[in-house]
Structure formats: C-alpha cells, structure tokens
Amino acid sequence: CSYLEYQMNMLNYAYGMCADYSDADSGTVNWDLQFTEDQTLSEYAKAETDDTVLFYAVVENLAAEMDAGLTAEDETAIADNRASAVEEMGGEEEFVKYLAELGIDEDTFARFSSTSFLFDNLTDLVLQEGSELYLPEEDYDQYATYADHILLATQDLTTGEALSEEKIAEKRQTAEDLLAQLQASDDVVTLFSQLADEYSEDTGRETNPNGYIYTPGTMVTAFEDAAAALEPGQVSGIVESDYGYHIILRKDLSEGLADDPDMKRTLAQQYLQSLLEERMEEAEVTVSAELDDLDPGAFYTQYLTELDALEEPAGVAADGDASGDTAGETETSGNTETSGEADAGSGNDGESSGQ
C-alpha cells in the first residue's frame, strides 16, 4: 500500500496523473476507487502482495530443492547490507524500531534480504551445464534474437519529420542497390558489415557495431517479424518501417552471447523467471483465514493514523507521503535482482510477479 501510495502521489504531483486516486494537498489515497476492470485499488494491492509473497516462497523452495542456498559470501553481504541499513537509520535502536513500525521482525527482514541472492544462485545453475536448471545454448533463441541491419532513413531521425518524396525515392533506390550486391556476394556476412558501416543511418550503430541482441517487443514489429523469418546468415529483402528501409542480417545468437555475458545472464534470468511463474501457478497455497476479511486500504489508513500517534516515529513520515517512499523501498529491496529489467520485472515491466 505504501508503495502504491507513493507512486500515486508522485504521478499526481509531477504530472497531474492519477488525480482521482490521490489528493494533491493531503496525499490521501482513495483505496475504494476502481483500479482495474475487476479490482479496486485496495483489492489490487492485496493481489499484488499475494503474488509477491508467493514469489518469495517459490524462490526459497526452488533454492532449497536445487541446493542453491546462501553461501558464506552471501551471508557476509547480507550482514553488510544490514549494517548499512542500521547506519542509515541512525543506530541499532532506531533500526529495530523501524522494523517494528513496518510490522516485520528480523527474520522477515533477513528473508527479504536473502531472496535476491537465492535468485542469483539459481541463475548460476541456469548457466551451469549439467545442472537441472541448465538452459542449452540453442534454447536462448526462445528469449532473444541477434540481428544487424542497414537502415536508410525516410525521416529525420532527430525530429521525426518525413523526408521529401524525392529523398525517399533515392533511399529506396540505394536500398535496392545494396540488396543486389548482397544477393550476388559469396561472403554475405563480411560484405554486410562493410555496407552497414558505410551506409547505415542507424544512430545506434556506433555503440552497437555488430548489431543487436534484443528481446521480443524491443524493435518495431516489421523488423522483428522479418528477422524471425530468417536463419542465421540469411539476409532479408527490403523491409519498410516508420523509420525507413531496412536490410536485415540474422546472426548466430550463441556467438553474440559469447561476447556479451551480461546479456546472456539477463536471458537466463528471464528463463528462470518463467520457471518460477510456472511454479507459482502450480503451487498449493494455504492462506490465513484472517486475510479473507482484510481490507488493505482501510488497514493501511489506520496504520498511518496510529503511526502518527507514536512519538518521533523512526524513518516513516507522519504525513504518509514519505512513508510510502521508504516502506515501498523496503518492500522491494529483497527482490531487485529479479527485475532483469529485467525489468526483466509483478512490475517487469513489471513483467512478472515479485519484481
């Protein structure tokens, strides 16, 4: 609730968005308003919390099953993180008081802190040949594509303004000439690289001289569809998008990932995320009966009222606005590594539960 409160107030204050949910003057959130087609904001908060708790549990269970528990290095890092938190809060007493105000104890704080480390350890197994979680090299194609392209822009790539018909016709003719050269070549890959360096108007080529490793939804649809229809080493015809004319070379993903271990790890995390989501769907969940009648919005409103009544509350502002910021960060701190991106993260992007 505090995380949602912070987001609603921030969006309203900065952009005038979510004004129906957040009062700009008081920061009060209306939890009873419809937020999705079948959920109020309060019900949405409850569902998101359910998913997050389930995600944490599934990570813990899979780590135990795979013998991927915390290492000595992990324990040291967690202890260092706690020490940093204590220092930021102004001392041990203030830290313990802050945990109490959030309604969690030391064990829960430790579980929050450990989840990202367990997720990392499971990711290591995805990358480790011979492990039960290992993702074979050829299966990475399910999660990303590696392709290079020659772009002949039909618009000003800075302003988005379309070029004249005469200029566009010239670009089309150039694209046809380049394609003819590629189709007649005995070494398409080498020639493609040379022509791309000379002719491509892609503004990202300087930082991506060998092309792009991208996940679905990253590139324009016409580009992705054309690349998906190619085998590694094949060149497309002329593909037209809003940006201009593309000639695409599909490349071997395994070769690209060999040169980009960070991207390979990101894709491994996405694969692990999909495994965890499957386990979340299959999990047998026991829910406390006390949750049936719980209204998170009403509970949180009462929480803020009682917190305000405490003398000098530690780390959480009485007006509720800063409390959303701080508490929201605490809630997500144990799971930052699952975003992939993530966002690769229920965020994703939030793409998946627990991010």
mmCIF file of N, CA, C and O in Angstrom, residues 55 116-127 133 135 140 143 261-277 335-345 348 351-352 355:
data_model
loop_
_atom_site.group_PDB
_atom_site.id
_atom_site.type_symbol
_atom_site.label_atom_id
_atom_site.label_comp_id
_atom_site.label_asym_id
_atom_site.label_seq_id
_atom_site.Cartn_x
_atom_site.Cartn_y
_atom_site.Cartn_z
ATOM 1 N N PHE A 55 5.885 -15.373 -4.748
ATOM 2 C CA PHE A 55 7.152 -15.369 -5.484
ATOM 3 C C PHE A 55 8.320 -15.647 -4.538
ATOM 4 O O PHE A 55 9.186 -16.473 -4.821
ATOM 5 N N SER A 116 17.134 -12.014 -3.268
ATOM 6 C CA SER A 116 17.896 -11.671 -4.464
ATOM 7 C C SER A 116 19.136 -12.539 -4.593
ATOM 8 O O SER A 116 19.551 -12.888 -5.706
ATOM 9 N N PHE A 117 19.725 -12.914 -3.469
ATOM 10 C CA PHE A 117 20.903 -13.791 -3.509
ATOM 11 C C PHE A 117 20.513 -15.200 -3.954
ATOM 12 O O PHE A 117 21.225 -15.838 -4.732
ATOM 13 N N LEU A 118 19.376 -15.691 -3.470
ATOM 14 C CA LEU A 118 18.903 -17.006 -3.889
ATOM 15 C C LEU A 118 18.583 -16.998 -5.387
ATOM 16 O O LEU A 118 18.878 -17.963 -6.107
ATOM 17 N N PHE A 119 17.984 -15.911 -5.836
ATOM 18 C CA PHE A 119 17.676 -15.790 -7.269
ATOM 19 C C PHE A 119 18.962 -15.815 -8.091
ATOM 20 O O PHE A 119 19.033 -16.461 -9.141
ATOM 21 N N ASP A 120 19.991 -15.142 -7.620
ATOM 22 C CA ASP A 120 21.280 -15.151 -8.310
ATOM 23 C C ASP A 120 21.877 -16.559 -8.346
ATOM 24 O O ASP A 120 22.439 -16.979 -9.366
ATOM 25 N N ASN A 121 21.764 -17.263 -7.228
ATOM 26 C CA ASN A 121 22.323 -18.614 -7.175
ATOM 27 C C ASN A 121 21.587 -19.548 -8.134
ATOM 28 O O ASN A 121 22.204 -20.417 -8.769
ATOM 29 N N LEU A 122 20.283 -19.375 -8.254
ATOM 30 C CA LEU A 122 19.510 -20.173 -9.210
ATOM 31 C C LEU A 122 19.879 -19.803 -10.643
ATOM 32 O O LEU A 122 19.937 -20.666 -11.521
ATOM 33 N N THR A 123 20.138 -18.520 -10.877
ATOM 34 C CA THR A 123 20.574 -18.090 -12.219
ATOM 35 C C THR A 123 21.900 -18.747 -12.579
ATOM 36 O O THR A 123 22.110 -19.154 -13.729
ATOM 37 N N ASP A 124 22.781 -18.866 -11.605
ATOM 38 C CA ASP A 124 24.056 -19.557 -11.851
ATOM 39 C C ASP A 124 23.814 -20.981 -12.343
ATOM 40 O O ASP A 124 24.532 -21.478 -13.217
ATOM 41 N N LEU A 125 22.807 -21.653 -11.784
ATOM 42 C CA LEU A 125 22.504 -23.023 -12.199
ATOM 43 C C LEU A 125 21.943 -23.069 -13.617
ATOM 44 O O LEU A 125 22.188 -24.022 -14.355
ATOM 45 N N VAL A 126 21.176 -22.045 -13.987
ATOM 46 C CA VAL A 126 20.669 -21.976 -15.361
ATOM 47 C C VAL A 126 21.837 -21.909 -16.348
ATOM 48 O O VAL A 126 21.769 -22.462 -17.451
ATOM 49 N N LEU A 127 22.919 -21.272 -15.936
ATOM 50 C CA LEU A 127 24.088 -21.105 -16.800
ATOM 51 C C LEU A 127 25.095 -22.250 -16.681
ATOM 52 O O LEU A 127 26.038 -22.324 -17.473
ATOM 53 N N LEU A 133 18.667 -27.110 -13.912
ATOM 54 C CA LEU A 133 18.056 -25.885 -14.440
ATOM 55 C C LEU A 133 18.747 -25.380 -15.701
ATOM 56 O O LEU A 133 18.324 -24.365 -16.270
ATOM 57 N N LEU A 135 19.970 -24.162 -19.132
ATOM 58 C CA LEU A 135 19.304 -23.803 -20.381
ATOM 59 C C LEU A 135 20.303 -23.999 -21.517
ATOM 60 O O LEU A 135 21.302 -23.273 -21.600
ATOM 61 N N TYR A 140 18.263 -20.434 -26.161
ATOM 62 C CA TYR A 140 18.228 -18.993 -25.912
ATOM 63 C C TYR A 140 17.467 -18.262 -27.011
ATOM 64 O O TYR A 140 16.997 -17.132 -26.813
ATOM 65 N N TYR A 143 14.195 -16.617 -26.330
ATOM 66 C CA TYR A 143 14.110 -15.432 -25.494
ATOM 67 C C TYR A 143 14.723 -14.188 -26.131
ATOM 68 O O TYR A 143 14.502 -13.071 -25.651
ATOM 69 N N PRO A 261 28.415 -11.636 -22.027
ATOM 70 C CA PRO A 261 27.955 -12.476 -20.913
ATOM 71 C C PRO A 261 26.869 -11.824 -20.064
ATOM 72 O O PRO A 261 26.039 -12.525 -19.470
ATOM 73 N N ASP A 262 26.871 -10.496 -19.994
ATOM 74 C CA ASP A 262 25.831 -9.822 -19.206
ATOM 75 C C ASP A 262 24.454 -10.042 -19.832
ATOM 76 O O ASP A 262 23.469 -10.277 -19.122
ATOM 77 N N MET A 263 24.387 -9.960 -21.166
ATOM 78 C CA MET A 263 23.119 -10.216 -21.836
ATOM 79 C C MET A 263 22.704 -11.672 -21.658
ATOM 80 O O MET A 263 21.525 -11.976 -21.451
ATOM 81 N N LYS A 264 23.666 -12.573 -21.720
ATOM 82 C CA LYS A 264 23.337 -13.989 -21.535
ATOM 83 C C LYS A 264 22.761 -14.217 -20.146
ATOM 84 O O LYS A 264 21.789 -14.960 -19.980
ATOM 85 N N ARG A 265 23.316 -13.563 -19.156
ATOM 86 C CA ARG A 265 22.788 -13.716 -17.801
ATOM 87 C C ARG A 265 21.375 -13.126 -17.702
ATOM 88 O O ARG A 265 20.515 -13.684 -17.023
ATOM 89 N N THR A 266 21.161 -12.008 -18.377
ATOM 90 C CA THR A 266 19.827 -11.414 -18.375
ATOM 91 C C THR A 266 18.798 -12.367 -18.966
ATOM 92 O O THR A 266 17.696 -12.521 -18.429
ATOM 93 N N LEU A 267 19.158 -13.037 -20.057
ATOM 94 C CA LEU A 267 18.245 -14.001 -20.676
ATOM 95 C C LEU A 267 18.051 -15.216 -19.779
ATOM 96 O O LEU A 267 16.944 -15.768 -19.704
ATOM 97 N N ALA A 268 19.113 -15.626 -19.090
ATOM 98 C CA ALA A 268 18.993 -16.732 -18.144
ATOM 99 C C ALA A 268 18.024 -16.363 -17.021
ATOM 100 O O ALA A 268 17.231 -17.198 -16.562
ATOM 101 N N GLN A 269 18.060 -15.110 -16.592
ATOM 102 C CA GLN A 269 17.133 -14.653 -15.559
ATOM 103 C C GLN A 269 15.696 -14.671 -16.068
ATOM 104 O O GLN A 269 14.767 -15.006 -15.322
ATOM 105 N N GLN A 270 15.510 -14.291 -17.316
ATOM 106 C CA GLN A 270 14.164 -14.338 -17.890
ATOM 107 C C GLN A 270 13.642 -15.769 -17.935
ATOM 108 O O GLN A 270 12.468 -16.022 -17.643
ATOM 109 N N TYR A 271 14.514 -16.689 -18.314
ATOM 110 C CA TYR A 271 14.113 -18.099 -18.332
ATOM 111 C C TYR A 271 13.761 -18.563 -16.924
ATOM 112 O O TYR A 271 12.734 -19.233 -16.716
ATOM 113 N N LEU A 272 14.607 -18.219 -15.957
ATOM 114 C CA LEU A 272 14.326 -18.596 -14.570
ATOM 115 C C LEU A 272 13.014 -17.992 -14.109
ATOM 116 O O LEU A 272 12.221 -18.644 -13.425
ATOM 117 N N GLN A 273 12.767 -16.742 -14.488
ATOM 118 C CA GLN A 273 11.515 -16.092 -14.116
ATOM 119 C C GLN A 273 10.314 -16.884 -14.637
ATOM 120 O O GLN A 273 9.314 -17.060 -13.932
ATOM 121 N N SER A 274 10.427 -17.383 -15.880
ATOM 122 C CA SER A 274 9.313 -18.159 -16.442
ATOM 123 C C SER A 274 9.117 -19.462 -15.677
ATOM 124 O O SER A 274 7.973 -19.896 -15.459
ATOM 125 N N LEU A 275 10.214 -20.086 -15.238
ATOM 126 C CA LEU A 275 10.094 -21.302 -14.426
ATOM 127 C C LEU A 275 9.403 -21.003 -13.100
ATOM 128 O O LEU A 275 8.541 -21.770 -12.646
ATOM 129 N N LEU A 276 9.773 -19.898 -12.491
ATOM 130 C CA LEU A 276 9.180 -19.527 -11.205
ATOM 131 C C LEU A 276 7.687 -19.202 -11.360
ATOM 132 O O LEU A 276 6.878 -19.538 -10.492
ATOM 133 N N GLU A 277 7.340 -18.565 -12.470
ATOM 134 C CA GLU A 277 5.927 -18.254 -12.702
ATOM 135 C C GLU A 277 5.117 -19.540 -12.886
ATOM 136 O O GLU A 277 3.971 -19.626 -12.419
ATOM 137 N N ASN A 335 14.214 -7.898 -3.663
ATOM 138 C CA ASN A 335 13.896 -8.538 -4.943
ATOM 139 C C ASN A 335 14.401 -7.762 -6.148
ATOM 140 O O ASN A 335 13.926 -7.944 -7.234
ATOM 141 N N THR A 336 15.375 -6.890 -5.920
ATOM 142 C CA THR A 336 15.814 -6.051 -7.019
ATOM 143 C C THR A 336 16.421 -6.842 -8.145
ATOM 144 O O THR A 336 16.345 -6.444 -9.288
ATOM 145 N N GLU A 337 17.023 -7.981 -7.859
ATOM 146 C CA GLU A 337 17.690 -8.730 -8.907
ATOM 147 C C GLU A 337 16.715 -9.438 -9.830
ATOM 148 O O GLU A 337 17.098 -9.899 -10.890
ATOM 149 N N THR A 338 15.451 -9.567 -9.442
ATOM 150 C CA THR A 338 14.519 -10.290 -10.302
ATOM 151 C C THR A 338 13.931 -9.406 -11.375
ATOM 152 O O THR A 338 13.172 -9.861 -12.197
ATOM 153 N N SER A 339 14.259 -8.127 -11.350
ATOM 154 C CA SER A 339 13.738 -7.308 -12.395
ATOM 155 C C SER A 339 14.400 -7.555 -13.719
ATOM 156 O O SER A 339 13.889 -7.141 -14.695
ATOM 157 N N GLY A 340 15.443 -8.053 -13.814
ATOM 158 C CA GLY A 340 16.045 -8.335 -15.080
ATOM 159 C C GLY A 340 15.945 -7.241 -16.032
ATOM 160 O O GLY A 340 15.780 -6.198 -15.828
ATOM 161 N N GLU A 341 15.410 -5.765 -15.521
ATOM 162 C CA GLU A 341 14.812 -5.468 -16.188
ATOM 163 C C GLU A 341 14.370 -5.298 -16.256
ATOM 164 O O GLU A 341 13.934 -4.538 -16.740
ATOM 165 N N ALA A 342 15.882 -7.037 -16.025
ATOM 166 C CA ALA A 342 14.651 -7.391 -16.096
ATOM 167 C C ALA A 342 14.057 -6.249 -16.647
ATOM 168 O O ALA A 342 14.555 -6.736 -16.069
ATOM 169 N N ASP A 343 13.550 -5.401 -16.233
ATOM 170 C CA ASP A 343 12.863 -5.081 -15.764
ATOM 171 C C ASP A 343 12.255 -6.137 -15.659
ATOM 172 O O ASP A 343 10.901 -5.205 -16.171
ATOM 173 N N ALA A 344 13.735 -6.986 -16.363
ATOM 174 C CA ALA A 344 13.273 -8.063 -16.927
ATOM 175 C C ALA A 344 12.033 -7.980 -15.520
ATOM 176 O O ALA A 344 12.557 -8.273 -14.864
ATOM 177 N N GLY A 345 11.272 -6.998 -14.541
ATOM 178 C CA GLY A 345 10.290 -7.413 -13.716
ATOM 179 C C GLY A 345 8.591 -6.715 -13.321
ATOM 180 O O GLY A 345 9.939 -6.254 -14.527
ATOM 181 N N ASN A 348 8.534 -5.969 -14.033
ATOM 182 C CA ASN A 348 8.995 -6.485 -15.362
ATOM 183 C C ASN A 348 9.081 -5.928 -15.725
ATOM 184 O O ASN A 348 9.439 -5.477 -16.052
ATOM 185 N N GLU A 351 7.038 -7.105 -15.471
ATOM 186 C CA GLU A 351 6.565 -8.187 -16.304
ATOM 187 C C GLU A 351 6.117 -9.391 -15.506
ATOM 188 O O GLU A 351 5.347 -10.197 -15.976
ATOM 189 N N SER A 352 6.649 -9.562 -14.317
ATOM 190 C CA SER A 352 6.345 -10.795 -13.623
ATOM 191 C C SER A 352 6.257 -10.568 -12.132
ATOM 192 O O SER A 352 6.748 -9.606 -11.598
ATOM 193 N N GLN A 355 8.511 -8.537 -8.885
ATOM 194 C CA GLN A 355 9.533 -7.572 -9.287
ATOM 195 C C GLN A 355 9.294 -6.255 -8.571
ATOM 196 O O GLN A 355 8.569 -5.426 -8.997
#
